[in-house]
mmCIF file of C-alpha atoms in Angstrom:
data_model
loop_
_atom_site.group_PDB
_atom_site.id
_atom_site.type_symbol
_atom_site.label_atom_id
_atom_site.label_comp_id
_atom_site.label_asym_id
_atom_site.label_seq_id
_atom_site.Cartn_x
_atom_site.Cartn_y
_atom_site.Cartn_z
ATOM 1 C CA MET A 685 35.929 -13.858 -66.309
ATOM 2 C CA ASP A 686 32.997 -11.799 -65.202
ATOM 3 C CA HIS A 687 32.153 -14.429 -62.630
ATOM 4 C CA GLU A 688 35.688 -14.291 -61.167
ATOM 5 C CA GLN A 689 35.600 -10.496 -60.936
ATOM 6 C CA LEU A 690 32.190 -10.634 -59.240
ATOM 7 C CA SER A 691 33.333 -13.194 -56.692
ATOM 8 C CA SER A 692 36.533 -11.302 -55.919
ATOM 9 C CA SER A 693 34.626 -8.077 -55.416
ATOM 10 C CA ASP A 694 32.173 -9.885 -53.140
ATOM 11 C CA ASP A 695 35.064 -11.233 -51.062
ATOM 12 C CA ARG A 696 36.522 -7.815 -50.572
ATOM 13 C CA GLU A 697 33.178 -6.223 -49.649
ATOM 14 C CA PRO A 698 32.299 -6.473 -45.912
ATOM 15 C CA LEU A 699 29.113 -8.219 -44.916
ATOM 16 C CA ILE A 700 27.943 -5.258 -42.777
ATOM 17 C CA SER A 701 28.795 -1.893 -44.219
ATOM 18 C CA ILE A 702 29.907 0.791 -41.788
ATOM 19 C CA ASP A 703 27.550 3.700 -41.984
ATOM 20 C CA ILE A 704 29.283 7.052 -41.748
ATOM 21 C CA GLY A 705 26.167 8.461 -40.119
ATOM 22 C CA ASP A 706 26.779 6.301 -37.054
ATOM 23 C CA VAL A 707 29.781 8.458 -36.120
ATOM 24 C CA HIS A 708 27.702 11.629 -36.338
ATOM 25 C CA ASP A 709 24.879 9.974 -34.369
ATOM 26 C CA HIS A 710 27.334 8.938 -31.674
ATOM 27 C CA THR A 711 28.692 12.487 -31.410
ATOM 28 C CA ALA A 712 25.200 13.985 -31.264
ATOM 29 C CA ALA A 713 24.048 11.427 -28.696
ATOM 30 C CA LEU A 714 26.843 12.219 -26.244
ATOM 31 C CA PRO A 715 24.945 15.021 -24.397
ATOM 32 C CA LEU A 716 21.843 12.824 -24.247
ATOM 33 C CA SER A 717 23.896 9.964 -22.837
ATOM 34 C CA CYS A 718 25.303 12.245 -20.145
ATOM 35 C CA LEU A 719 21.817 13.482 -19.257
ATOM 36 C CA LYS A 720 20.518 9.923 -19.191
ATOM 37 C CA TRP A 721 23.354 8.841 -16.905
ATOM 38 C CA LEU A 722 22.655 11.811 -14.592
ATOM 39 C CA LEU A 723 18.948 10.985 -14.368
ATOM 40 C CA TRP A 724 19.750 7.320 -13.774
ATOM 41 C CA THR A 725 22.136 8.228 -10.927
ATOM 42 C CA ILE A 726 19.653 10.586 -9.241
ATOM 43 C CA MET A 727 16.832 8.033 -9.417
ATOM 44 C CA TRP A 728 19.012 5.284 -7.972
ATOM 45 C CA LEU A 729 20.172 7.543 -5.140
ATOM 46 C CA LEU A 730 16.570 8.453 -4.315
ATOM 47 C CA LEU A 731 15.494 4.818 -4.412
ATOM 48 C CA ILE A 732 18.355 3.646 -2.189
ATOM 49 C CA THR A 733 17.705 6.489 0.272
ATOM 50 C CA TRP A 734 13.985 5.694 0.387
ATOM 51 C CA LEU A 735 14.581 1.974 0.936
ATOM 52 C CA ALA A 736 17.225 2.712 3.576
ATOM 53 C CA PHE A 737 14.734 4.940 5.395
ATOM 54 C CA ILE A 738 12.127 2.155 5.349
ATOM 55 C CA PHE A 739 14.658 -0.343 6.684
ATOM 56 C CA CYS A 740 15.777 2.085 9.414
ATOM 57 C CA PHE A 741 12.253 3.120 10.419
ATOM 58 C CA PRO A 742 12.100 0.710 13.422
ATOM 59 C CA LEU A 743 15.180 2.406 14.917
ATOM 60 C CA CYS A 744 14.481 4.800 17.785
ATOM 61 C CA ILE A 745 16.616 7.612 16.357
ATOM 62 C CA VAL A 746 14.600 7.622 13.114
ATOM 63 C CA ASN A 747 11.296 7.845 14.988
ATOM 64 C CA VAL A 748 12.610 10.732 17.087
ATOM 65 C CA THR A 749 13.781 12.555 13.945
ATOM 66 C CA ILE A 750 10.392 12.101 12.268
ATOM 67 C CA ALA A 751 8.604 13.340 15.403
ATOM 68 C CA ASP A 752 10.800 16.455 15.551
ATOM 69 C CA PHE A 753 10.222 17.135 11.859
ATOM 70 C CA THR A 754 6.447 16.787 12.140
ATOM 71 C CA THR A 755 6.238 19.070 15.189
ATOM 72 C CA LEU A 756 7.786 21.870 13.131
ATOM 73 C CA THR A 757 5.129 21.674 10.410
ATOM 74 C CA THR A 758 2.055 20.640 12.414
ATOM 75 C CA PRO A 759 1.091 24.237 13.435
ATOM 76 C CA THR A 760 1.125 25.278 9.749
ATOM 77 C CA PHE A 761 -1.595 24.621 7.190
ATOM 78 C CA LEU A 762 0.204 21.417 6.156
ATOM 79 C CA GLY A 763 -0.637 19.727 9.449
ATOM 80 C CA ILE A 764 0.776 16.293 10.097
ATOM 81 C CA GLU A 765 -0.266 15.015 6.650
ATOM 82 C CA GLY A 766 2.176 17.310 4.821
ATOM 83 C CA PRO A 767 5.452 16.002 6.277
ATOM 84 C CA MET A 768 4.176 12.410 6.203
ATOM 85 C CA PHE A 769 3.364 12.740 2.507
ATOM 86 C CA LEU A 770 6.730 14.375 1.832
ATOM 87 C CA ILE A 771 8.716 11.712 3.684
ATOM 88 C CA TYR A 772 6.987 8.589 2.422
ATOM 89 C CA SER A 773 5.663 9.559 -1.026
ATOM 90 C CA GLY A 774 8.037 12.354 -2.076
ATOM 91 C CA PRO A 775 10.909 10.153 -3.344
ATOM 92 C CA VAL A 776 8.539 7.960 -5.368
ATOM 93 C CA LEU A 777 6.925 10.990 -7.021
ATOM 94 C CA ILE A 778 10.318 12.516 -7.852
ATOM 95 C CA ILE A 779 11.442 9.226 -9.412
ATOM 96 C CA ALA A 780 8.223 9.129 -11.447
ATOM 97 C CA PHE A 781 8.810 12.678 -12.754
ATOM 98 C CA LEU A 782 12.459 11.993 -13.600
ATOM 99 C CA SER A 783 11.578 8.764 -15.361
ATOM 100 C CA VAL A 784 9.658 10.664 -18.065
ATOM 101 C CA PRO A 785 12.720 12.374 -19.646
ATOM 102 C CA TYR A 786 14.767 9.239 -18.960
ATOM 103 C CA LEU A 787 12.378 7.091 -21.005
ATOM 104 C CA LEU A 788 12.188 9.691 -23.785
ATOM 105 C CA ILE A 789 15.973 9.681 -24.104
ATOM 106 C CA SER A 790 16.024 5.892 -23.987
ATOM 107 C CA GLN A 791 13.564 5.720 -26.884
ATOM 108 C CA LYS A 792 15.824 7.934 -29.008
ATOM 109 C CA GLN A 793 18.833 5.747 -28.251
ATOM 110 C CA GLN A 794 16.958 2.501 -28.735
ATOM 111 C CA HIS A 795 17.957 2.235 -32.418
ATOM 112 C CA GLN A 796 21.663 2.449 -31.605
ATOM 113 C CA GLU A 797 21.337 -0.079 -28.797
ATOM 114 C CA ILE A 798 19.643 -2.529 -31.158
ATOM 115 C CA LYS A 799 22.579 -2.173 -33.562
ATOM 116 C CA LYS A 800 25.055 -2.876 -30.770
ATOM 117 C CA MET A 801 23.114 -5.924 -29.640
ATOM 118 C CA SER A 802 22.987 -7.277 -33.196
ATOM 119 C CA ARG A 803 26.798 -7.139 -33.412
ATOM 120 C CA ARG A 804 27.297 -9.193 -30.257
ATOM 121 C CA LYS A 805 28.481 -12.717 -30.867
ATOM 122 C CA CYS A 806 27.929 -14.081 -27.339
ATOM 123 C CA PRO A 807 24.451 -14.188 -25.774
ATOM 124 C CA SER A 808 23.914 -12.125 -22.636
ATOM 125 C CA TYR A 809 21.962 -13.079 -19.525
ATOM 126 C CA HIS A 810 19.733 -10.831 -17.444
ATOM 127 C CA LEU A 811 18.465 -11.362 -13.920
ATOM 128 C CA SER A 812 14.912 -10.559 -14.983
ATOM 129 C CA THR A 813 14.848 -13.283 -17.672
ATOM 130 C CA PHE A 814 17.033 -15.942 -16.057
ATOM 131 C CA PRO A 815 14.753 -18.573 -14.432
ATOM 132 C CA LEU A 816 16.040 -19.604 -11.026
ATOM 133 C CA VAL A 817 13.053 -21.624 -9.778
ATOM 134 C CA VAL A 818 10.997 -23.440 -12.400
ATOM 135 C CA ASP A 819 8.733 -25.836 -10.514
ATOM 136 C CA GLY A 820 7.817 -24.277 -7.192
ATOM 137 C CA PRO A 821 4.830 -23.000 -5.210
ATOM 138 C CA LEU A 822 5.170 -19.572 -6.876
ATOM 139 C CA GLY A 823 5.598 -20.936 -10.394
ATOM 140 C CA VAL A 824 8.509 -19.799 -12.529
ATOM 141 C CA VAL A 825 10.589 -17.327 -10.527
ATOM 142 C CA SER A 826 13.455 -15.413 -12.112
ATOM 143 C CA ALA A 827 16.664 -14.399 -10.390
ATOM 144 C CA ALA A 828 15.510 -10.776 -10.048
ATOM 145 C CA GLU A 829 12.240 -11.907 -8.466
ATOM 146 C CA CYS A 830 14.168 -14.085 -6.000
ATOM 147 C CA VAL A 831 16.254 -11.048 -5.047
ATOM 148 C CA GLY A 832 13.069 -9.052 -4.402
ATOM 149 C CA ILE A 833 11.610 -11.864 -2.286
ATOM 150 C CA LEU A 834 14.811 -12.061 -0.236
ATOM 151 C CA ILE A 835 14.726 -8.283 0.316
ATOM 152 C CA PHE A 836 11.155 -8.413 1.656
ATOM 153 C CA VAL A 837 11.903 -11.423 3.871
ATOM 154 C CA SER A 838 15.027 -9.739 5.240
ATOM 155 C CA TYR A 839 13.047 -6.538 5.901
ATOM 156 C CA PHE A 840 10.404 -8.531 7.795
ATOM 157 C CA LEU A 841 12.954 -10.366 9.946
ATOM 158 C CA TRP A 842 14.953 -7.166 10.523
ATOM 159 C CA SER A 843 11.903 -5.181 11.645
ATOM 160 C CA VAL A 844 10.558 -7.928 13.886
ATOM 161 C CA GLY A 845 13.993 -8.322 15.474
ATOM 162 C CA LEU A 846 14.351 -4.598 16.185
ATOM 163 C CA TYR A 847 10.858 -4.314 17.674
ATOM 164 C CA ALA A 848 11.522 -7.417 19.791
ATOM 165 C CA VAL A 849 14.775 -5.949 21.126
ATOM 166 C CA ALA A 850 13.071 -2.632 21.923
ATOM 167 C CA GLY A 851 10.209 -4.422 23.643
ATOM 168 C CA GLU A 852 12.574 -6.571 25.687
ATOM 169 C CA ALA A 853 14.274 -3.437 26.994
ATOM 170 C CA VAL A 854 10.905 -2.145 28.211
ATOM 171 C CA LEU A 855 9.856 -5.506 29.665
ATOM 172 C CA VAL A 856 12.863 -5.506 31.978
ATOM 173 C CA GLY A 857 11.384 -2.641 33.989
ATOM 174 C CA LEU A 858 7.889 -4.164 34.195
ATOM 175 C CA LYS A 859 6.912 -6.293 37.166
ATOM 176 C CA SER A 860 3.325 -7.078 36.161
ATOM 177 C CA ASP A 861 1.175 -7.267 33.014
ATOM 178 C CA ILE A 862 4.100 -8.596 31.016
ATOM 179 C CA LEU A 863 2.079 -10.927 28.786
ATOM 180 C CA PRO A 864 -0.433 -8.294 27.540
ATOM 181 C CA PHE A 865 2.418 -5.888 26.855
ATOM 182 C CA MET A 866 4.214 -8.545 24.795
ATOM 183 C CA PHE A 867 1.145 -9.010 22.600
ATOM 184 C CA ASN A 868 0.802 -5.216 22.333
ATOM 185 C CA ILE A 869 4.357 -4.880 21.050
ATOM 186 C CA GLY A 870 3.789 -7.731 18.614
ATOM 187 C CA GLY A 871 0.590 -6.173 17.283
ATOM 188 C CA VAL A 872 2.143 -2.723 16.864
ATOM 189 C CA SER A 873 5.231 -4.073 15.093
ATOM 190 C CA LEU A 874 3.189 -6.237 12.721
ATOM 191 C CA GLY A 875 0.931 -3.249 12.021
ATOM 192 C CA TYR A 876 3.862 -1.009 11.066
ATOM 193 C CA ILE A 877 5.313 -3.694 8.806
ATOM 194 C CA GLY A 878 1.905 -4.230 7.212
ATOM 195 C CA ILE A 879 1.538 -0.505 6.498
ATOM 196 C CA PHE A 880 4.781 -0.448 4.518
ATOM 197 C CA CYS A 881 3.750 -3.613 2.667
ATOM 198 C CA LEU A 882 0.430 -1.911 1.934
ATOM 199 C CA ALA A 883 2.313 1.020 0.392
ATOM 200 C CA PHE A 884 4.227 -1.329 -1.918
ATOM 201 C CA LEU A 885 0.995 -3.156 -2.702
ATOM 202 C CA PHE A 886 -0.369 -0.388 -4.938
ATOM 203 C CA LEU A 887 2.800 0.253 -6.944
ATOM 204 C CA PRO A 888 2.708 -2.817 -9.232
ATOM 205 C CA ILE A 889 -1.039 -2.842 -9.879
ATOM 206 C CA ALA A 890 -1.342 0.638 -11.460
ATOM 207 C CA ARG A 891 -2.099 0.211 -15.169
ATOM 208 C CA GLY A 892 0.094 2.259 -17.467
ATOM 209 C CA SER A 893 2.382 3.199 -14.593
ATOM 210 C CA ILE A 894 5.507 5.097 -15.580
ATOM 211 C CA LEU A 895 7.393 3.210 -12.863
ATOM 212 C CA LEU A 896 6.595 -0.141 -14.487
ATOM 213 C CA ARG A 897 7.884 1.176 -17.810
ATOM 214 C CA LEU A 898 10.999 2.433 -16.091
ATOM 215 C CA MET A 899 11.718 -0.987 -14.562
ATOM 216 C CA ASP A 900 10.637 -2.768 -17.778
ATOM 217 C CA ILE A 901 8.114 -4.939 -15.941
ATOM 218 C CA PRO A 902 5.082 -6.179 -17.914
ATOM 219 C CA PHE A 903 1.714 -5.687 -16.281
ATOM 220 C CA GLY A 904 1.144 -9.446 -16.081
ATOM 221 C CA HIS A 905 4.296 -9.889 -14.003
ATOM 222 C CA ALA A 906 3.420 -6.848 -11.882
ATOM 223 C CA ALA A 907 -0.010 -8.320 -11.128
ATOM 224 C CA ARG A 908 1.691 -11.484 -9.925
ATOM 225 C CA TYR A 909 3.918 -9.446 -7.595
ATOM 226 C CA HIS A 910 0.778 -7.714 -6.342
ATOM 227 C CA ILE A 911 -0.803 -11.080 -5.503
ATOM 228 C CA TRP A 912 2.302 -12.293 -3.656
ATOM 229 C CA LEU A 913 2.531 -9.103 -1.630
ATOM 230 C CA ALA A 914 -1.224 -9.094 -0.971
ATOM 231 C CA HIS A 915 -1.028 -12.529 0.654
ATOM 232 C CA LEU A 916 1.831 -11.362 2.876
ATOM 233 C CA THR A 917 -0.053 -8.176 3.824
ATOM 234 C CA VAL A 918 -3.239 -10.076 4.705
ATOM 235 C CA TYR A 919 -1.318 -12.475 6.944
ATOM 236 C CA LEU A 920 0.471 -9.590 8.682
ATOM 237 C CA PHE A 921 -2.744 -7.719 9.450
ATOM 238 C CA LEU A 922 -4.413 -10.961 10.537
ATOM 239 C CA LEU A 923 -1.642 -11.569 13.065
ATOM 240 C CA HIS A 924 -1.825 -7.872 14.011
ATOM 241 C CA GLY A 925 -5.493 -8.210 14.904
ATOM 242 C CA ILE A 926 -5.009 -11.519 16.711
ATOM 243 C CA CYS A 927 -2.321 -9.984 18.944
ATOM 244 C CA PHE A 928 -4.623 -7.170 20.054
ATOM 245 C CA VAL A 929 -7.590 -9.520 20.554
ATOM 246 C CA VAL A 930 -5.466 -11.725 22.810
ATOM 247 C CA GLU A 931 -4.210 -8.664 24.718
ATOM 248 C CA TRP A 932 -7.729 -7.313 25.270
ATOM 249 C CA SER A 933 -8.967 -10.774 26.283
ATOM 250 C CA ILE A 934 -6.251 -11.059 28.938
ATOM 251 C CA GLU A 935 -7.071 -7.582 30.263
ATOM 252 C CA GLY A 936 -10.825 -8.314 30.191
ATOM 253 C CA VAL A 937 -11.739 -5.371 27.949
ATOM 254 C CA LEU A 938 -12.363 -7.205 24.672
ATOM 255 C CA LEU A 939 -15.977 -6.101 24.145
ATOM 256 C CA GLU A 940 -15.265 -2.513 25.177
ATOM 257 C CA GLU A 941 -12.353 -2.197 22.765
ATOM 258 C CA ILE A 942 -14.176 -3.807 19.836
ATOM 259 C CA LEU A 943 -17.641 -2.265 20.243
ATOM 260 C CA THR A 944 -16.778 1.211 21.542
ATOM 261 C CA TRP A 945 -15.456 3.729 19.010
ATOM 262 C CA THR A 946 -14.156 6.664 21.007
ATOM 263 C CA ASP A 947 -13.225 8.706 17.937
ATOM 264 C CA LEU A 948 -16.147 8.076 15.585
ATOM 265 C CA ARG A 949 -16.380 10.878 13.031
ATOM 266 C CA TYR A 950 -18.881 11.061 10.226
ATOM 267 C CA ASN A 951 -20.661 13.704 8.218
ATOM 268 C CA ALA A 952 -24.336 14.353 7.721
ATOM 269 C CA LEU A 953 -25.884 12.715 4.641
ATOM 270 C CA SER A 954 -23.586 9.725 5.046
ATOM 271 C CA PHE A 955 -25.132 6.276 4.686
ATOM 272 C CA ILE A 956 -25.010 3.042 6.636
ATOM 273 C CA PHE A 957 -25.964 -0.576 6.018
ATOM 274 C CA LEU A 958 -28.340 -1.826 8.703
ATOM 275 C CA ARG A 959 -29.325 -5.368 9.693
ATOM 276 C CA VAL A 960 -31.886 -5.969 12.434
ATOM 277 C CA GLY A 961 -31.796 -9.423 13.987
ATOM 278 C CA GLU A 962 -35.466 -9.376 15.040
ATOM 279 C CA VAL A 963 -36.509 -8.875 11.394
ATOM 280 C CA SER A 964 -33.982 -10.838 9.332
ATOM 281 C CA ARG A 965 -30.608 -12.452 9.912
ATOM 282 C CA LEU A 966 -29.441 -11.976 6.317
ATOM 283 C CA GLN A 967 -30.908 -8.782 4.865
ATOM 284 C CA TRP A 968 -28.884 -5.560 4.900
ATOM 285 C CA HIS A 969 -30.525 -2.280 3.920
ATOM 286 C CA SER A 970 -28.888 1.084 3.295
ATOM 287 C CA PHE A 971 -30.179 4.254 4.959
ATOM 288 C CA SER A 972 -29.085 7.872 5.038
ATOM 289 C CA VAL A 973 -27.745 9.310 8.282
ATOM 290 C CA SER A 974 -29.518 12.464 9.430
ATOM 291 C CA SER A 975 -27.086 13.346 12.225
ATOM 292 C CA GLY A 976 -23.393 14.188 12.325
ATOM 293 C CA SER A 977 -20.471 13.846 14.686
ATOM 294 C CA LEU A 978 -20.285 17.661 14.908
ATOM 295 C CA ASP A 979 -23.650 17.737 16.725
ATOM 296 C CA GLY A 980 -21.845 17.147 20.011
ATOM 297 C CA ASP A 981 -23.274 13.708 20.849
ATOM 298 C CA GLN A 982 -21.023 11.000 19.438
ATOM 299 C CA THR A 983 -22.836 8.177 21.246
ATOM 300 C CA HIS A 984 -25.981 8.353 19.093
ATOM 301 C CA LEU A 985 -26.536 8.057 15.358
ATOM 302 C CA SER A 986 -29.853 9.143 13.820
ATOM 303 C CA VAL A 987 -31.378 7.339 10.844
ATOM 304 C CA ILE A 988 -34.673 8.161 9.129
ATOM 305 C CA ILE A 989 -36.607 5.032 8.063
ATOM 306 C CA LYS A 990 -39.850 5.273 6.129
ATOM 307 C CA ALA A 991 -42.201 2.286 6.381
ATOM 308 C CA LEU A 992 -42.896 1.245 2.807
ATOM 309 C CA ARG A 993 -42.788 -2.556 2.535
ATOM 310 C CA GLY A 994 -42.329 -5.656 4.648
ATOM 311 C CA TRP A 995 -38.864 -5.038 6.140
ATOM 312 C CA THR A 996 -39.358 -1.388 7.046
ATOM 313 C CA THR A 997 -42.926 -2.069 8.179
ATOM 314 C CA LYS A 998 -41.667 -4.643 10.680
ATOM 315 C CA ILE A 999 -39.115 -2.102 11.949
ATOM 316 C CA ASN A 1000 -41.970 0.358 12.480
ATOM 317 C CA GLU A 1001 -44.028 -2.234 14.359
ATOM 318 C CA ILE A 1002 -41.119 -3.169 16.657
ATOM 319 C CA SER A 1003 -40.377 0.501 17.371
ATOM 320 C CA SER A 1004 -44.036 1.200 18.165
ATOM 321 C CA ARG A 1005 -44.145 -1.807 20.506
ATOM 322 C CA ILE A 1006 -41.048 -0.564 22.363
ATOM 323 C CA CYS A 1007 -42.462 2.969 22.649
ATOM 324 C CA SER A 1008 -45.723 1.668 24.101
ATOM 325 C CA ALA A 1009 -43.793 -0.540 26.552
ATOM 326 C CA HIS A 1010 -42.112 2.555 27.999
ATOM 327 C CA GLN A 1011 -45.369 3.503 29.696
ATOM 328 C CA CYS A 1012 -45.878 0.292 31.695
ATOM 329 C CA LEU A 1013 -42.425 -1.294 32.155
ATOM 330 C CA GLU A 1014 -39.303 -0.283 33.998
ATOM 331 C CA GLU A 1015 -36.109 0.602 32.147
ATOM 332 C CA HIS A 1016 -34.314 -2.710 32.767
ATOM 333 C CA GLN A 1017 -37.404 -4.646 31.554
ATOM 334 C CA LEU A 1018 -37.763 -2.837 28.239
ATOM 335 C CA PRO A 1019 -37.319 -4.904 25.068
ATOM 336 C CA GLY A 1020 -34.577 -3.870 22.679
ATOM 337 C CA ILE A 1021 -33.504 -4.156 19.067
ATOM 338 C CA THR A 1022 -30.341 -5.989 18.060
ATOM 339 C CA ALA A 1023 -28.942 -3.929 15.196
ATOM 340 C CA PHE A 1024 -25.750 -4.450 13.215
ATOM 341 C CA VAL A 1025 -24.291 -1.439 11.421
ATOM 342 C CA LYS A 1026 -21.749 -1.144 8.611
ATOM 343 C CA GLY A 1027 -20.491 2.366 8.125
ATOM 344 C CA PRO A 1028 -20.994 5.249 8.102
ATOM 345 C CA TYR A 1029 -19.784 5.666 4.533
ATOM 346 C CA GLY A 1030 -19.654 8.835 2.488
ATOM 347 C CA HIS A 1031 -17.516 11.797 1.580
ATOM 348 C CA GLU A 1032 -14.711 12.542 4.021
ATOM 349 C CA VAL A 1033 -15.001 16.321 3.609
ATOM 350 C CA PRO A 1034 -17.918 18.044 5.382
ATOM 351 C CA HIS A 1035 -20.527 19.181 2.882
ATOM 352 C CA HIS A 1036 -20.433 22.788 4.073
ATOM 353 C CA LEU A 1037 -16.752 22.931 2.998
ATOM 354 C CA MET A 1038 -17.290 21.493 -0.495
#
């Protein structure tokens, strides 16, 4: 008898009891849900606007608008860096700030979402977890990753097409030097595309980034995106450099363009890496720079070298031999030193302003 009563009571009792507190939690969570939806809408609008601006950057009207906007702020203390930072980095920073309260609200509502997911009878599919390509050159690629790849490929083709159309309109009026101008347009367009890819290159590699938490991307996946984008960026800048090398070779100014730096700026107490071919073909040594670009002469760079051991002693001997040759040889007969320089490196701000 007791067994029958127990079984009948078990049949009448639901498997999952309805908690009365869920109703109160749902009522209390309504303002948070509205705030979360508002933040989500603002972030998506900013992201879409930012991406639309990047896609429309090759258009002439966008470049004219940016030029007009920068001319208004250039005379101020912001200079040209202020509007550039506001245009390109402002939306990303605003999204990062808004993602903090969005993630805090999401953590509070995570318990209720887990309850809702546990009551679902049918499994759900997500683009980020649905494998679309399993055995390919990029490994396992999900549907969301394929969408991102298609967006970058479409942006590349779109930008190249717009720059090609703009260049063709200019080529119609040219009667000579068409081939160098074609390579110039190709190099400039690939450089602009590479700059935007370079901006995206640093977003997935930042450890503990709030943006990665917002998009729910693990750092391991983000590092893989960084590698994919890095390969694309390297190829773009490689083609960018090849276009300009070909252009300068056709015009006959390759050495002048590569070796001559018309706008070399460096500060005193910077350092360079120096290799002298007459001493060694492999050894690089670092030295401090005793001059600065503010001295007025940008064609010379002064380095103080103290003869201590074999390498610096040989430099001293070669310099003494050249100085003694000045007395008995003409200028075109004087021996020289073949020096290779890396740098100058150092702080970008002048030391008297620090």
